[in-house]
Coordinates of N, CA and C in Angstrom, one line a residue:
X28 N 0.8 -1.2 0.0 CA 0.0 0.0 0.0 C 0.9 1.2 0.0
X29 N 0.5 1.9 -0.9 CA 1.4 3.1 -0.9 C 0.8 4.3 -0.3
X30 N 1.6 4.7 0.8 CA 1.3 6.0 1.5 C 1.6 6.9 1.2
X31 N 2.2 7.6 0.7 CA 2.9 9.1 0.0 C 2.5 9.3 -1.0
X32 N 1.9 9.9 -2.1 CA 1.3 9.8 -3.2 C 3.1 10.6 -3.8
X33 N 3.6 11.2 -3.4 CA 5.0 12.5 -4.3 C 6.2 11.3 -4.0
X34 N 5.8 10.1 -3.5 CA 7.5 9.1 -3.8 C 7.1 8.0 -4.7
X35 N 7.8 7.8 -5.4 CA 7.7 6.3 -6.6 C 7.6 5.2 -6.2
X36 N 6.8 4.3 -6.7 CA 6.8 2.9 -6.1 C 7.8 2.3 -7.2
X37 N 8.2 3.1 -8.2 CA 8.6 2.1 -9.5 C 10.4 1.9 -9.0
X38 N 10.7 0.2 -9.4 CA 12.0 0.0 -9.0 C 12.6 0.2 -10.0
X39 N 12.5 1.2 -11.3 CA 13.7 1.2 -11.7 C 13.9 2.6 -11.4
X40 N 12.8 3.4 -10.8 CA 13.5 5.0 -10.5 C 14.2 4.6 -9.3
X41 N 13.3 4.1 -8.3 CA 14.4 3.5 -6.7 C 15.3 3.3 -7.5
X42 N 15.7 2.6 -8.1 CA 17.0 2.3 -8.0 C 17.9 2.9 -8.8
X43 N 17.7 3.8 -9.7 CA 18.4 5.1 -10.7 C 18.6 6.2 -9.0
X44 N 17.9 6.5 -8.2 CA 17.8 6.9 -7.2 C 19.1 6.6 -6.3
X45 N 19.2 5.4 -6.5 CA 19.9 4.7 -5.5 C 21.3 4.6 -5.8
X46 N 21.5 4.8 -6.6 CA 22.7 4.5 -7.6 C 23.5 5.6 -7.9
X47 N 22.4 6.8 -8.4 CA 22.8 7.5 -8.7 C 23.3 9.4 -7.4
X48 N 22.4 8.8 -5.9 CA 22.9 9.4 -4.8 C 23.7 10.5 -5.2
X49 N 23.6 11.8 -4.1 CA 24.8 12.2 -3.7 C 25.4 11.8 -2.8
X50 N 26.4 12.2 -2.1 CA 27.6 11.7 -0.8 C 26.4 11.5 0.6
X51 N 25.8 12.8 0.8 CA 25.5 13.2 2.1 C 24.0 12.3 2.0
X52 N 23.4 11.6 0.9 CA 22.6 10.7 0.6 C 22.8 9.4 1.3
X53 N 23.8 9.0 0.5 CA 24.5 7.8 0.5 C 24.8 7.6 1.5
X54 N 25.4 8.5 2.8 CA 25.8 8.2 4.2 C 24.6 8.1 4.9
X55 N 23.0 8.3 4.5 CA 21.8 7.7 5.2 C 21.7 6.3 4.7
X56 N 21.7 5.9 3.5 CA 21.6 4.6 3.4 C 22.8 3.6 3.8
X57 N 23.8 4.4 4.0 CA 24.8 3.2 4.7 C 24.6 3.3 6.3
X58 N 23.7 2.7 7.0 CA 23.6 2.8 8.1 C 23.3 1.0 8.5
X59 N 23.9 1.2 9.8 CA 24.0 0.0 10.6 C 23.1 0.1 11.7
X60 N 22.9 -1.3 11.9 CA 22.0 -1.6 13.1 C 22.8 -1.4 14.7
X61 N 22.3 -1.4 15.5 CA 23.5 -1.4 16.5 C 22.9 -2.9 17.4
X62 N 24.3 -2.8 17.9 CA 24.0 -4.4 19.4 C 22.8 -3.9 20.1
X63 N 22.2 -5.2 21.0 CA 21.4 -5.4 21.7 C 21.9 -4.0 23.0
X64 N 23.0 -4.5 23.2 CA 23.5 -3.3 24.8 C 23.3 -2.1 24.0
X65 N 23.9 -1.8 22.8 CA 24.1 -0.3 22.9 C 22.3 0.5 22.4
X66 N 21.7 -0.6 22.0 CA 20.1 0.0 21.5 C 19.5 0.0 22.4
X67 N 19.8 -0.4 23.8 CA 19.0 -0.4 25.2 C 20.0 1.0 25.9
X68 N 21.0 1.0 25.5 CA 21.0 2.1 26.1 C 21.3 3.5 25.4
X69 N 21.1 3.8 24.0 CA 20.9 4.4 23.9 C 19.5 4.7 22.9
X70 N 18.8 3.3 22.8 CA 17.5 3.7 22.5 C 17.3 3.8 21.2
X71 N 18.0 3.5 20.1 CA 18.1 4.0 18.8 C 18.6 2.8 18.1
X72 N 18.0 2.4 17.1 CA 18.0 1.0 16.2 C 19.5 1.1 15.5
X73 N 19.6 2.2 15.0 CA 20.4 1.9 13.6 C 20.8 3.4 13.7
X74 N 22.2 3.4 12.9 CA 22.9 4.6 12.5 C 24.1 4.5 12.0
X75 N 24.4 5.6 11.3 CA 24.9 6.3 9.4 C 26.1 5.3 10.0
X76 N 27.3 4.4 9.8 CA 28.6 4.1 10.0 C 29.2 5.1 10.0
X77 N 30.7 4.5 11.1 CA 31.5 5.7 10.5 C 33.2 5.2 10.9
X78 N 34.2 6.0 10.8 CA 35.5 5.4 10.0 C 35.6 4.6 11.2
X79 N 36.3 5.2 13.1 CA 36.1 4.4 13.8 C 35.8 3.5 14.4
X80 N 34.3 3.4 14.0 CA 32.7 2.6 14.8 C 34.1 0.7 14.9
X81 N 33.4 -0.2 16.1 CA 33.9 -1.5 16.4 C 32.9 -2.1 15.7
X82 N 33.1 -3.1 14.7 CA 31.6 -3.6 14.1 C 32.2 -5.2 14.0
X83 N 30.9 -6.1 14.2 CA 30.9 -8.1 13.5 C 30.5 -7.9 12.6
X84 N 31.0 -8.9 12.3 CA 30.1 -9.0 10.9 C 29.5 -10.3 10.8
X85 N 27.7 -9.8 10.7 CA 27.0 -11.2 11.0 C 26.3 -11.8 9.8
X86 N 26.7 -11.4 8.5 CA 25.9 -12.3 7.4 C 27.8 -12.4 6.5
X87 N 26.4 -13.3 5.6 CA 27.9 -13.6 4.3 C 28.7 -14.7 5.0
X88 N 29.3 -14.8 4.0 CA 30.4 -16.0 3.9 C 31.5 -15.6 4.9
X89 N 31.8 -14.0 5.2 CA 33.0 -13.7 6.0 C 32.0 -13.2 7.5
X90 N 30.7 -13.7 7.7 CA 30.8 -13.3 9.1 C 31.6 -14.1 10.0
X91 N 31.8 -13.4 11.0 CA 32.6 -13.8 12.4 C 32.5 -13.6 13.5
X92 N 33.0 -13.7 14.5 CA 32.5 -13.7 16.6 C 33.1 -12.5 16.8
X93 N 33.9 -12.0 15.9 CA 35.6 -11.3 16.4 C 34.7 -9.6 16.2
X94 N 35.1 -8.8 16.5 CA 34.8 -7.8 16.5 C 36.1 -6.9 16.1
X95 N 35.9 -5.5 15.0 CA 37.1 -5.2 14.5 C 36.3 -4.0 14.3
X96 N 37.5 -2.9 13.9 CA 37.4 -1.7 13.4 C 37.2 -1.3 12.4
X97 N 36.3 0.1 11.5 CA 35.7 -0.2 10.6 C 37.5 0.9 10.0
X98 N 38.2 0.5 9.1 CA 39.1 1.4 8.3 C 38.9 2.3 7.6
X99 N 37.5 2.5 6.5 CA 37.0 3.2 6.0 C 36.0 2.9 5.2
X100 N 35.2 4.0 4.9 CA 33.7 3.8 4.4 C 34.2 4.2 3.2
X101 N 33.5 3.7 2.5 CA 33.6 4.2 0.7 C 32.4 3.8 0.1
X102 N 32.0 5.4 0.6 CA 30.5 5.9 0.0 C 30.0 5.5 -1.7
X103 N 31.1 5.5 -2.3 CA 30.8 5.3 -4.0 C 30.7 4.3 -4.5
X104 N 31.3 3.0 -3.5 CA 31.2 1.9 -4.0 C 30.0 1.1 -3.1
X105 N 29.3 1.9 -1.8 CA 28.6 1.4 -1.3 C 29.2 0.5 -0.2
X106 N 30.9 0.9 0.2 CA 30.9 -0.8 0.7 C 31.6 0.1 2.4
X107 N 32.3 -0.5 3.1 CA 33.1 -0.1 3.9 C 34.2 -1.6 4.1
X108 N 35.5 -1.0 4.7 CA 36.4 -1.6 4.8 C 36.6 -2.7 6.4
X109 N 36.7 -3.4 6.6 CA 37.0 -3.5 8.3 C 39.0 -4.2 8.3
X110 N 38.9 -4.0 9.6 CA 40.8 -4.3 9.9 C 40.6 -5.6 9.7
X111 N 41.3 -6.3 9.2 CA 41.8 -7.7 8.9 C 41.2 -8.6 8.3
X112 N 39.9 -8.1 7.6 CA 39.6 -8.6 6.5 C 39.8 -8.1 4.7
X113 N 41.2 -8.9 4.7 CA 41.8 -8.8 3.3 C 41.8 -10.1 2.7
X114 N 42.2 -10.0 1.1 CA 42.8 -11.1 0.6 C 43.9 -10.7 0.1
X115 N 44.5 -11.6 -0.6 CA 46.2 -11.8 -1.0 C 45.5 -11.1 -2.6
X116 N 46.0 -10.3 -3.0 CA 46.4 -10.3 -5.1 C 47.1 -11.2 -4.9
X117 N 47.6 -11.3 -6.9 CA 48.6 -12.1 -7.2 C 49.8 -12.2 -6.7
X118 N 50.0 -10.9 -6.4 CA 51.6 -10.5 -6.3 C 51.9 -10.5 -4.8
X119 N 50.6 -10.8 -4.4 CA 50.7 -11.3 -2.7 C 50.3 -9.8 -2.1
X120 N 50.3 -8.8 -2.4 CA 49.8 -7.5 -1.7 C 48.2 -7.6 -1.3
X121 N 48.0 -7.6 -0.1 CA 47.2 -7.4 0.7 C 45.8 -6.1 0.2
X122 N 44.8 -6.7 0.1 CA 43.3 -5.8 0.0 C 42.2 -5.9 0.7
X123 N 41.6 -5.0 0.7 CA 40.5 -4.5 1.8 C 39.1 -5.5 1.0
X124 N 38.8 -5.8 1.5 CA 37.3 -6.8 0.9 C 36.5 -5.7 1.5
X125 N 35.6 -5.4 1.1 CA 34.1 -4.3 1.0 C 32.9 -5.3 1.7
X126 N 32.6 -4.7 2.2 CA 31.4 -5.5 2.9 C 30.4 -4.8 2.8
X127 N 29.1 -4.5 2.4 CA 28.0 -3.6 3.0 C 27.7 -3.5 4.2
X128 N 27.5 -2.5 4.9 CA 27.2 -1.7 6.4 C 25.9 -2.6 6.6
X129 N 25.0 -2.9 6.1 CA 23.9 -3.8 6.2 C 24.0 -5.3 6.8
X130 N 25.2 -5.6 6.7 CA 25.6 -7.0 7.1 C 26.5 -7.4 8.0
X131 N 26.1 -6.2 8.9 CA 27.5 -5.6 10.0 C 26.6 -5.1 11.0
X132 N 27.1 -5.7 12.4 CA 26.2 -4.9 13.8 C 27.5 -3.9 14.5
X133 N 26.9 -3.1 14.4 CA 27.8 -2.0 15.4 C 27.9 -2.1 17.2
X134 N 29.2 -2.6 17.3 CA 29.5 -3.1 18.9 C 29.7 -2.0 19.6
X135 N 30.6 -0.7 19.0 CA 31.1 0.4 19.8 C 31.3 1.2 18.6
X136 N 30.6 2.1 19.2 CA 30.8 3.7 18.6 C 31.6 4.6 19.0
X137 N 32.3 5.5 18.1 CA 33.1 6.5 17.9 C 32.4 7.9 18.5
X138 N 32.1 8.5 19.7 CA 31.4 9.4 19.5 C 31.9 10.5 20.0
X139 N 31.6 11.9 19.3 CA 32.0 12.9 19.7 C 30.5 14.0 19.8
X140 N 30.9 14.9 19.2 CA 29.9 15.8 20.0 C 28.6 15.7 19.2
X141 N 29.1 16.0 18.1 CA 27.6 16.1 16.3 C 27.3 14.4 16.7
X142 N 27.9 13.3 16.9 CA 27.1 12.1 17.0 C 26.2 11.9 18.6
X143 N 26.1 12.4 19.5 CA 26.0 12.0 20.8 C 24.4 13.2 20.4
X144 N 24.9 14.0 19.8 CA 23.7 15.1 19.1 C 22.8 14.2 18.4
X145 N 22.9 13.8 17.2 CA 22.4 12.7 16.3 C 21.5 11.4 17.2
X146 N 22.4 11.0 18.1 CA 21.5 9.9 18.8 C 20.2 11.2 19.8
X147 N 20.9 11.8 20.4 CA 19.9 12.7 21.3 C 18.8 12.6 20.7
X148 N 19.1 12.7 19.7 CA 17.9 13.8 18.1 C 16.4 12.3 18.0
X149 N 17.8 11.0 17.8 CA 16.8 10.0 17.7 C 16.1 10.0 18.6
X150 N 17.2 9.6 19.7 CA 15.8 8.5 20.7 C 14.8 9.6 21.2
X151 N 15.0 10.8 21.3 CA 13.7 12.0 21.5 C 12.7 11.8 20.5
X152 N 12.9 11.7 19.4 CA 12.1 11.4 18.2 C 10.9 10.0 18.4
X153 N 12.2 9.1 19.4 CA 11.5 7.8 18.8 C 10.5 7.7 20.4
X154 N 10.7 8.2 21.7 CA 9.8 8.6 22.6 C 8.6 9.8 22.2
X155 N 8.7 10.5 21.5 CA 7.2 11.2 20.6 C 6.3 10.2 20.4
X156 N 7.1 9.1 19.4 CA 6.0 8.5 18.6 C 5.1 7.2 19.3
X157 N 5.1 7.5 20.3 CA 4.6 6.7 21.3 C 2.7 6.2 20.4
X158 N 1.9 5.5 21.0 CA 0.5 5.0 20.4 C 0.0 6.0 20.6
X159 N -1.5 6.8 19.7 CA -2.1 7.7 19.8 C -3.1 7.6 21.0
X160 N -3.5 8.5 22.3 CA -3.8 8.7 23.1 C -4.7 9.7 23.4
X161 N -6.1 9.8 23.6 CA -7.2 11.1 22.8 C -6.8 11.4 24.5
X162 N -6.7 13.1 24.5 CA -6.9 13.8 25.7 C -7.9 14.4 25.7
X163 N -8.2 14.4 27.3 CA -9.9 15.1 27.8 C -9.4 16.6 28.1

């Protein structure tokens, strides 16, 4: 059922949309879920990754128990990097495998002042939206 009559249901504009992003776009859809501890305490499901953040990785062929640091995000290709997940080239020099943010739980965050802002922003948001209640 479509609720918004001014957004597209059609998948090939989503996805001309999706593809074709700017940066400050693209850093909303790369967003991660966060652990069980850090969504209880700070109330908030999911949020944008970032170079710091400690993330597992819990789908795909390379998930693992291990928990590691994200090296960098690379917004253009959609993917982000984590520490010690490389493969060998030919010539034996070491590369970063891409993972999507999607298939990654965030253990520990990087937080400074604009992110601790950002969560504030959510979980206030997500206590508003509490069930509708008729006042006398």
């Amino acid at each position: 059922m479509k609720f918004n009559k001014d957004v597209t249901s059609s998948r090939r504009k989503n996805r001309k949309r999706y593809f074709n992003a700017p940066s400050h776009i693209r850093r909303k859809f790369m967003s991660s879920p966060l652990s069980k501890e850090l969504r209880t305490k700070h109330s908030v499901r999911s949020i944008p990754i970032r170079k710091d953040d400690e993330v597992q990785i819990v789908r795909g062929h390379l998930k693992s128990s291990t928990v590691s640091k994200v090296v960098s995000v690379y917004r253009k290709k959609y993917v982000i990097h984590i520490d010690r997940v490389t493969k060998d080239k030919a010539n034996g020099q070491p590369v970063f495998i891409g993972i999507h943010p999607s298939n990654v739980v965030i253990h520990k965050l990087k937080l400074d002042n604009d992110r601790k802002k950002i969560l504030e922003k959510k979980a206030r948001a997500k206590i508003d939206k509490g069930k509708y209640t008729e006042e006398v």
